[in-house]
Coordinates of N, CA, C and O and ligand atoms in Angstrom, one line a residue:
M221 N 71.2 86.4 61.7 CA 72.6 86.8 61.3 C 73.4 85.5 61.2 O 73.4 84.7 62.1
V222 N 74.2 85.3 60.1 CA 75.0 84.1 60.0 C 76.2 84.3 60.8 O 76.9 85.3 60.8
K223 N 76.4 83.3 61.6 CA 77.6 83.2 62.5 C 78.2 81.8 62.5 O 77.5 80.9 62.1
T224 N 79.4 81.7 63.0 CA 79.9 80.4 63.3 C 79.5 79.9 64.6 O 79.8 80.5 65.6
I225 N 78.7 78.8 64.6 CA 78.2 78.3 65.9 C 78.9 76.9 66.1 O 78.8 76.0 65.3
R226 N 79.5 76.8 67.3 CA 80.2 75.6 67.6 C 79.5 75.0 68.9 O 79.2 75.7 69.8
F227 N 79.3 73.7 68.8 CA 78.8 73.0 70.0 C 79.2 71.6 69.9 O 79.8 71.1 68.9
T228 N 78.9 70.8 71.0 CA 79.2 69.4 71.0 C 77.9 68.7 70.7 O 76.9 68.9 71.4
L229 N 77.9 67.8 69.7 CA 76.7 67.0 69.4 C 77.0 65.5 69.5 O 77.9 65.0 68.8
N230 N 76.4 64.9 70.4 CA 76.6 63.5 70.6 C 78.1 63.2 70.8 O 78.6 62.3 70.2
D231 N 78.7 64.0 71.6 CA 80.2 63.8 72.0 C 81.1 64.2 70.9 O 82.3 63.9 71.0
K232 N 80.6 64.8 69.8 CA 81.5 65.2 68.7 C 81.4 66.7 68.5 O 80.3 67.2 68.5
P233 N 82.5 67.3 68.2 CA 82.4 68.8 67.9 C 81.8 69.1 66.6 O 82.0 68.4 65.6
V234 N 80.9 70.1 66.6 CA 80.2 70.6 65.4 C 80.5 72.1 65.2 O 80.5 72.8 66.2
S235 N 80.8 72.5 64.0 CA 80.9 73.9 63.7 C 80.1 74.2 62.4 O 80.3 73.5 61.4
L236 N 79.2 75.2 62.5 CA 78.3 75.5 61.4 C 78.3 77.0 61.2 O 78.2 77.8 62.1
D237 N 78.4 77.4 59.9 CA 78.2 78.8 59.6 C 76.8 78.9 59.2 O 76.3 78.4 58.2
I238 N 76.0 79.5 60.1 CA 74.5 79.4 60.0 C 73.9 80.6 60.7 O 74.4 81.3 61.5
D239 N 72.6 80.9 60.2 CA 71.8 81.9 60.9 C 71.5 81.4 62.3 O 70.9 80.4 62.5
E240 N 72.0 82.1 63.3 CA 71.9 81.7 64.7 C 70.5 81.6 65.2 O 70.2 81.0 66.2
E241 N 69.5 82.2 64.4 CA 68.1 82.2 64.8 C 67.4 81.0 64.3 O 66.2 80.8 64.7
R242 N 68.0 80.2 63.5 CA 67.3 79.0 63.0 C 67.0 78.0 64.2 O 67.7 77.9 65.2
T243 N 65.9 77.3 64.0 CA 65.4 76.4 65.1 C 66.3 75.2 65.1 O 66.5 74.5 64.1
L244 N 66.7 74.8 66.3 CA 67.6 73.7 66.5 C 67.0 72.4 65.9 O 67.7 71.6 65.2
L245 N 65.7 72.2 66.0 CA 65.1 71.0 65.5 C 65.4 70.8 64.0 O 65.8 69.7 63.6
W246 N 65.2 71.9 63.2 CA 65.4 71.7 61.8 C 66.9 71.7 61.4 O 67.2 71.1 60.4
V247 N 67.7 72.3 62.2 CA 69.2 72.2 61.9 C 69.6 70.7 62.1 O 70.3 70.2 61.3
L248 N 69.1 70.1 63.2 CA 69.4 68.7 63.5 C 68.9 67.8 62.3 O 69.7 67.0 61.8
R249 N 67.7 68.1 61.9 CA 67.1 67.1 61.0 C 67.5 67.4 59.5 O 67.8 66.4 58.8
T250 N 67.6 68.7 59.1 CA 67.9 68.9 57.7 C 69.4 69.2 57.4 O 69.9 68.7 56.4
D251 N 70.1 69.9 58.3 CA 71.5 70.2 58.1 C 72.4 69.1 58.5 O 73.4 68.8 57.9
L252 N 72.0 68.4 59.6 CA 72.9 67.4 60.2 C 72.4 66.0 60.0 O 73.0 65.0 60.4
G253 N 71.2 65.8 59.4 CA 70.7 64.5 59.1 C 70.3 63.6 60.3 O 70.2 62.4 60.1
L254 N 70.1 64.2 61.4 CA 69.7 63.4 62.6 C 68.2 63.4 62.7 O 67.6 64.2 63.5
T255 N 67.5 62.5 62.0 CA 66.1 62.5 61.9 C 65.4 61.8 63.1 O 64.2 61.6 63.1
G256 N 66.2 61.3 64.0 CA 65.6 60.7 65.2 C 64.8 61.7 66.0 O 63.9 61.4 66.8
T257 N 65.2 63.0 65.9 CA 64.5 64.1 66.6 C 63.3 64.4 65.8 O 63.4 64.8 64.6
K258 N 62.1 64.2 66.4 CA 60.8 64.3 65.6 C 60.1 65.7 65.7 O 60.2 66.3 66.7
Y259 N 59.5 66.0 64.6 CA 58.6 67.2 64.6 C 57.2 66.8 64.8 O 56.6 66.0 64.0
G260 N 56.6 67.2 65.9 CA 55.2 66.9 66.2 C 54.4 68.1 66.1 O 53.8 68.4 65.1
C261 N 54.4 69.0 67.1 CA 53.5 70.1 67.1 C 54.2 71.4 66.7 O 53.5 72.3 66.2
G262 N 55.5 71.5 66.9 CA 56.2 72.7 66.6 C 55.9 73.9 67.6 O 56.3 75.0 67.4
E263 N 55.2 73.6 68.6 CA 54.8 74.6 69.6 C 55.2 74.3 71.0 O 54.7 75.0 71.9
G264 N 56.0 73.4 71.2 CA 56.5 73.1 72.6 C 55.5 72.3 73.4 O 55.6 72.3 74.7
A265 N 54.5 71.7 72.8 CA 53.4 71.0 73.5 C 53.4 69.5 73.4 O 52.5 68.9 74.0
C266 N 54.3 68.9 72.7 CA 54.1 67.4 72.5 C 55.3 66.6 73.0 O 55.2 65.4 73.2
G267 N 56.5 67.2 73.0 CA 57.7 66.5 73.5 C 58.4 65.7 72.5 O 59.5 65.1 72.8
A268 N 57.9 65.6 71.3 CA 58.5 64.7 70.3 C 59.9 65.1 69.8 O 60.7 64.3 69.4
C269 N 60.1 66.4 70.0 CA 61.4 67.0 69.5 C 62.5 67.1 70.6 O 63.5 67.8 70.3
T270 N 62.2 66.5 71.7 CA 63.1 66.7 72.9 C 64.5 66.2 72.6 O 64.8 65.2 72.0
V271 N 65.5 67.1 73.0 CA 66.9 66.7 73.0 C 67.4 67.1 74.4 O 66.8 67.8 75.2
L272 N 68.6 66.7 74.7 CA 69.3 67.1 75.9 C 70.3 68.2 75.6 O 71.1 68.1 74.7
V273 N 70.2 69.3 76.4 CA 71.2 70.4 76.3 C 71.8 70.5 77.6 O 71.2 70.8 78.6
D274 N 73.1 70.1 77.7 CA 73.8 70.0 78.9 C 73.0 69.2 79.9 O 72.9 69.5 81.1
G275 N 72.5 68.1 79.4 CA 71.7 67.1 80.3 C 70.3 67.5 80.6 O 69.6 66.6 81.1
E276 N 69.9 68.7 80.2 CA 68.5 69.1 80.4 C 67.6 68.8 79.2 O 68.0 69.1 78.1
A277 N 66.5 68.1 79.4 CA 65.6 67.8 78.3 C 64.8 69.1 77.9 O 64.1 69.7 78.7
L278 N 65.0 69.5 76.6 CA 64.4 70.7 76.1 C 63.8 70.4 74.8 O 64.3 69.6 74.0
P279 N 62.6 71.1 74.4 CA 62.0 70.9 73.1 C 62.8 71.7 72.1 O 62.9 72.9 72.1
S280 N 63.4 70.9 71.1 CA 64.3 71.6 70.1 C 63.5 72.4 69.2 O 64.1 73.2 68.4
C281 N 62.2 72.3 69.1 CA 61.4 73.2 68.3 C 61.3 74.6 68.9 O 60.8 75.5 68.2
Q282 N 61.7 74.8 70.1 CA 61.5 76.0 70.8 C 62.8 76.7 71.1 O 62.8 77.8 71.8
I283 N 63.9 76.2 70.6 CA 65.2 76.8 70.9 C 66.0 77.0 69.6 O 65.8 76.2 68.6
T284 N 66.8 78.0 69.5 CA 67.6 78.3 68.3 C 69.0 77.6 68.4 O 69.4 77.2 69.5
V285 N 69.6 77.5 67.2 CA 70.9 76.8 67.2 C 71.9 77.7 67.9 O 72.8 77.3 68.5
G286 N 71.6 79.0 67.9 CA 72.5 79.9 68.6 C 72.5 79.7 70.1 O 73.5 79.8 70.8
F287 N 71.4 79.2 70.6 CA 71.2 79.0 72.1 C 72.2 77.9 72.5 O 72.6 77.8 73.7
V288 N 72.5 76.9 71.7 CA 73.3 75.8 72.1 C 74.8 76.0 71.8 O 75.6 75.1 72.1
A289 N 75.2 77.2 71.4 CA 76.6 77.5 71.2 C 77.4 77.2 72.5 O 77.0 77.7 73.5
G290 N 78.4 76.4 72.3 CA 79.3 76.1 73.5 C 78.7 75.1 74.4 O 79.3 74.8 75.5
R291 N 77.5 74.5 74.1 CA 76.9 73.5 75.0 C 77.0 72.1 74.4 O 77.4 71.9 73.3
H292 N 76.6 71.2 75.2 CA 76.6 69.8 74.8 C 75.1 69.4 74.5 O 74.2 69.5 75.3
V293 N 74.9 69.0 73.2 CA 73.6 68.5 72.8 C 73.6 67.0 72.6 O 74.6 66.5 72.0
T294 N 72.6 66.3 73.1 CA 72.5 64.9 72.9 C 71.1 64.6 72.2 O 70.1 65.0 72.8
T295 N 71.2 63.9 71.1 CA 69.9 63.4 70.5 C 69.8 61.9 70.7 O 70.7 61.3 71.3
I296 N 68.7 61.4 70.3 CA 68.5 59.9 70.5 C 69.6 59.1 69.8 O 70.0 58.0 70.3
E297 N 70.2 59.7 68.8 CA 71.3 59.0 68.1 C 72.6 58.9 69.0 O 73.5 58.1 68.7
G298 N 72.6 59.7 70.0 CA 73.8 59.7 70.9 C 73.6 58.9 72.2 O 74.4 58.9 73.1
I299 N 72.4 58.2 72.3 CA 72.1 57.4 73.4 C 72.4 55.9 73.0 O 71.9 55.5 72.0
G300 N 73.1 55.2 73.8 CA 73.5 53.9 73.5 C 74.5 53.8 72.4 O 75.2 54.8 72.1
A301 N 74.7 52.7 71.8 CA 75.8 52.5 70.8 C 75.3 51.4 69.8 O 74.4 50.7 70.1
E302 N 76.0 51.4 68.7 CA 75.7 50.4 67.7 C 75.7 49.0 68.3 O 76.7 48.6 68.9
G303 N 74.6 48.3 68.3 CA 74.6 46.9 68.8 C 74.5 46.9 70.3 O 74.5 45.8 70.9
K304 N 74.4 48.0 71.0 CA 74.3 48.0 72.4 C 73.4 49.2 72.9 O 73.8 50.3 73.0
L305 N 72.1 48.8 73.1 CA 71.1 49.8 73.4 C 71.4 50.3 74.8 O 71.9 49.5 75.7
H306 N 71.1 51.5 75.1 CA 71.1 52.1 76.4 C 70.0 51.4 77.3 O 69.0 50.9 76.8
P307 N 70.3 51.3 78.6 CA 69.3 50.6 79.4 C 67.9 51.1 79.3 O 66.9 50.4 79.4
I308 N 67.7 52.4 79.1 CA 66.4 53.0 78.9 C 65.8 52.4 77.6 O 64.6 52.0 77.6
Q309 N 66.6 52.3 76.6 CA 66.1 51.8 75.3 C 65.7 50.3 75.5 O 64.7 49.8 75.0
Q310 N 66.6 49.6 76.2 CA 66.3 48.1 76.5 C 65.0 48.0 77.3 O 64.2 47.1 77.0
A311 N 64.8 48.9 78.2 CA 63.5 48.8 79.0 C 62.3 49.1 78.1 O 61.3 48.4 78.3
F312 N 62.4 50.0 77.2 CA 61.3 50.3 76.3 C 61.0 49.0 75.4 O 59.9 48.7 75.2
V313 N 62.1 48.4 75.0 CA 61.9 47.2 74.2 C 61.2 46.1 75.0 O 60.3 45.4 74.6
R314 N 61.7 45.9 76.3 CA 61.2 44.9 77.1 C 59.8 45.0 77.4 O 59.0 44.0 77.5
H315 N 59.3 46.3 77.6 CA 57.9 46.5 77.9 C 57.1 46.8 76.7 O 55.9 47.1 76.8
D316 N 57.7 46.7 75.5 CA 56.9 47.0 74.3 C 56.3 48.4 74.4 O 55.1 48.6 74.1
A317 N 57.1 49.3 74.9 CA 56.5 50.6 75.3 C 56.4 51.6 74.1 O 56.7 52.8 74.2
L318 N 56.1 51.1 73.0 CA 55.9 51.9 71.8 C 55.0 51.2 70.8 O 54.9 50.0 70.8
Q319 N 54.4 52.0 69.9 CA 53.7 51.4 68.8 C 54.3 52.0 67.5 O 55.1 51.4 66.9
C320 N 53.9 53.2 67.2 CA 54.5 53.8 66.0 C 56.0 54.3 66.2 O 56.7 54.4 65.3
G321 N 56.3 54.6 67.5 CA 57.6 55.0 67.8 C 57.9 56.5 67.7 O 59.0 57.0 67.9
F322 N 56.9 57.3 67.2 CA 57.1 58.7 66.9 C 57.5 59.5 68.2 O 58.3 60.4 68.2
C323 N 56.8 59.2 69.3 CA 57.1 59.9 70.6 C 58.3 59.3 71.3 O 58.8 59.9 72.3
T324 N 58.8 58.2 70.9 CA 59.8 57.4 71.7 C 61.1 58.1 71.9 O 61.6 58.1 73.1
P325 N 61.7 58.7 70.9 CA 63.0 59.4 71.2 C 62.8 60.5 72.3 O 63.7 60.6 73.2
G326 N 61.8 61.3 72.2 CA 61.5 62.3 73.2 C 61.3 61.7 74.6 O 61.8 62.2 75.6
M327 N 60.5 60.6 74.6 CA 60.2 60.0 75.9 C 61.5 59.5 76.5 O 61.7 59.6 77.7
I328 N 62.3 58.8 75.7 CA 63.6 58.3 76.2 C 64.5 59.3 76.7 O 65.1 59.2 77.8
L329 N 64.6 60.4 76.0 CA 65.5 61.5 76.4 C 65.0 62.2 77.7 O 65.8 62.6 78.6
K330 N 63.7 62.3 77.8 CA 63.1 62.9 79.0 C 63.4 62.0 80.2 O 63.7 62.4 81.3
A331 N 63.2 60.7 79.9 CA 63.5 59.7 81.0 C 64.9 59.8 81.4 O 65.3 59.7 82.6
H332 N 65.8 59.9 80.4 CA 67.2 60.0 80.7 C 67.5 61.2 81.6 O 68.3 61.1 82.6
S333 N 66.9 62.3 81.3 CA 67.1 63.5 82.2 C 66.5 63.3 83.5 O 67.2 63.7 84.6
L334 N 65.4 62.7 83.6 CA 64.7 62.5 84.9 C 65.6 61.6 85.8 O 65.9 61.9 87.0
L335 N 66.1 60.5 85.2 CA 66.8 59.5 86.0 C 68.2 60.0 86.4 O 68.8 59.5 87.4
A336 N 68.7 60.9 85.6 CA 70.0 61.5 86.0 C 69.9 62.3 87.3 O 70.8 62.4 88.1
S337 N 68.7 63.0 87.4 CA 68.5 63.8 88.6 C 67.8 63.1 89.7 O 67.9 63.5 90.9
N338 N 67.1 62.1 89.4 CA 66.3 61.3 90.4 C 66.3 59.9 90.0 O 65.5 59.4 89.3
P339 N 67.3 59.1 90.6 CA 67.5 57.7 90.2 C 66.4 56.8 90.6 O 66.2 55.7 90.1
S340 N 65.6 57.2 91.6 CA 64.5 56.4 92.1 C 63.1 57.1 92.1 O 62.5 57.3 93.1
P341 N 62.7 57.5 90.9 CA 61.4 58.2 90.9 C 60.2 57.4 91.2 O 60.2 56.2 90.9
T342 N 59.3 58.0 91.9 CA 58.0 57.3 92.2 C 57.2 57.3 90.9 O 57.5 58.0 89.9
R343 N 56.1 56.5 90.8 CA 55.2 56.5 89.7 C 54.7 57.9 89.4 O 54.7 58.3 88.3
E344 N 54.4 58.6 90.5 CA 53.8 60.0 90.3 C 54.9 60.9 89.7 O 54.6 61.8 88.9
E345 N 56.1 60.7 90.1 CA 57.2 61.6 89.6 C 57.5 61.3 88.1 O 57.8 62.2 87.4
I346 N 57.4 60.0 87.8 CA 57.5 59.7 86.3 C 56.4 60.3 85.5 O 56.6 60.9 84.5
I347 N 55.2 60.2 86.0 CA 54.0 60.8 85.3 C 54.2 62.3 85.2 O 54.0 62.8 84.1
E348 N 54.6 62.9 86.3 CA 54.8 64.4 86.2 C 55.9 64.7 85.2 O 55.7 65.7 84.4
A349 N 57.0 64.0 85.2 CA 58.1 64.3 84.3 C 57.7 64.2 82.8 O 58.1 64.9 81.9
L350 N 56.8 63.2 82.6 CA 56.4 62.9 81.2 C 55.1 63.6 80.8 O 54.5 63.3 79.7
D351 N 54.6 64.4 81.7 CA 53.3 65.0 81.5 C 53.2 65.8 80.2 O 52.1 65.9 79.6
D352 N 54.3 66.4 79.8 CA 54.2 67.2 78.5 C 54.7 66.4 77.3 O 55.0 67.0 76.3
H353 N 54.7 65.1 77.4 CA 55.0 64.2 76.3 C 53.8 63.5 75.9 O 53.2 62.7 76.7
L354 N 53.3 63.7 74.7 CA 52.1 63.0 74.2 C 52.5 61.7 73.4 O 53.5 61.7 72.7
C355 N 51.6 60.7 73.6 CA 51.7 59.5 72.8 C 50.3 59.2 72.2 O 49.4 58.8 72.9
R356 N 50.2 59.4 70.9 CA 48.9 59.2 70.3 C 48.5 57.8 70.2 O 47.4 57.4 69.9
C357 N 49.5 56.9 70.4 CA 49.2 55.5 70.3 C 48.7 54.9 71.6 O 48.4 53.7 71.7
G358 N 48.8 55.7 72.7 CA 48.3 55.3 74.0 C 49.1 54.3 74.7 O 48.6 53.4 75.4
A359 N 50.4 54.4 74.5 CA 51.4 53.5 75.2 C 51.8 53.9 76.6 O 52.7 53.4 77.1
H360 N 51.1 54.9 77.1 CA 51.5 55.5 78.3 C 51.8 54.6 79.5 O 52.8 54.7 80.2
V361 N 50.9 53.6 79.7 CA 51.1 52.7 80.8 C 52.4 51.9 80.7 O 53.1 51.7 81.6
R362 N 52.6 51.4 79.4 CA 53.8 50.6 79.2 C 55.1 51.5 79.3 O 56.2 51.1 79.7
I363 N 54.9 52.8 78.9 CA 56.1 53.7 79.0 C 56.4 54.0 80.5 O 57.6 54.0 80.8
L364 N 55.4 54.1 81.3 CA 55.7 54.3 82.8 C 56.4 53.1 83.3 O 57.4 53.2 84.1
A365 N 56.0 51.9 82.9 CA 56.6 50.6 83.4 C 58.1 50.6 82.9 O 59.0 50.2 83.6
A366 N 58.3 51.0 81.6 CA 59.6 51.0 81.1 C 60.6 51.9 81.8 O 61.7 51.6 82.1
V367 N 60.1 53.1 82.2 CA 61.0 54.1 82.9 C 61.3 53.5 84.3 O 62.4 53.6 84.8
H368 N 60.3 52.9 84.9 CA 60.5 52.3 86.2 C 61.6 51.2 86.1 O 62.5 51.1 86.9
T369 N 61.5 50.3 85.1 CA 62.4 49.3 84.9 C 63.8 49.8 84.6 O 64.8 49.3 85.1
A370 N 63.9 50.9 83.8 CA 65.1 51.5 83.4 C 65.8 52.0 84.7 O 67.1 51.9 84.8
A371 N 65.0 52.6 85.6 CA 65.6 53.1 86.8 C 66.3 52.0 87.6 O 67.4 52.1 88.1
E372 N 65.6 50.8 87.7 CA 66.1 49.7 88.4 C 67.4 49.2 87.7 O 68.4 48.8 88.4
M373 N 67.4 49.1 86.4 CA 68.6 48.6 85.6 C 69.8 49.6 85.8 O 70.9 49.1 86.1
L374 N 69.5 50.9 85.8 CA 70.6 51.8 86.0 C 71.2 51.7 87.4 O 72.4 51.8 87.6
K375 N 70.3 51.6 88.4 CA 70.8 51.4 89.8 C 71.6 50.1 89.9 O 72.5 50.1 90.8
G376 N 71.2 49.1 89.1 CA 71.9 47.9 89.2 C 73.2 47.9 88.4 O 73.9 46.9 88.3
G377 N 73.5 49.1 87.8 CA 74.8 49.2 87.1 C 74.8 48.7 85.7 O 75.9 48.5 85.1
K378 N 73.6 48.4 85.2 CA 73.6 47.9 83.8 C 73.7 49.1 82.8 O 73.0 50.1 83.0
S379 N 74.6 49.0 81.9 CA 74.7 50.1 80.9 C 75.0 49.5 79.5 O 75.2 48.3 79.4
Ligands
LIG125 S1 57.5 69.4 68.1 FE1 58.5 70.4 69.7 S2 57.2 70.1 71.5 FE2 56.1 69.3 69.8
LIG126 S1 54.2 55.1 70.2 FE1 53.1 56.2 68.6 S2 53.0 58.2 69.4 FE2 53.8 57.1 71.1

């Protein structure tokens, strides 16, 4: 059913007259032009489409646009700023923690959610948090190192 759905997207208000059952992933990519959110499996099994909803990392292929009404949604475009990467992004660059980059937005947003709730995760906790995020390029070891470095940077007040 078409309804007016309002939510906050990357700190800006959004209002859409839209079928509330449409998948958030495709609304972000096709209606709102935010193609940093990637389509991988479409089944909630790869993490490529991860966004933050009220700070929680969720697969946008598994939730509807109606679900985010009244909530705050953050995509990779809302992390960092023009000419000023977020510390997690800086850490990924420092560790060369990507190859094709397809999994990277989801990895970064999941790391963002993890570090907000656990600023000093162990290696095992980082592995567990990223367990449902696939990287076909095999950058996992460098990704773990990047998340660890990002935690240190954030604790050191770098932003
Ligand atoms: S595309 Fe959503 S989890 Fe894979
Ligand atoms: S960098 Fe290519 S899928 Fe992870």
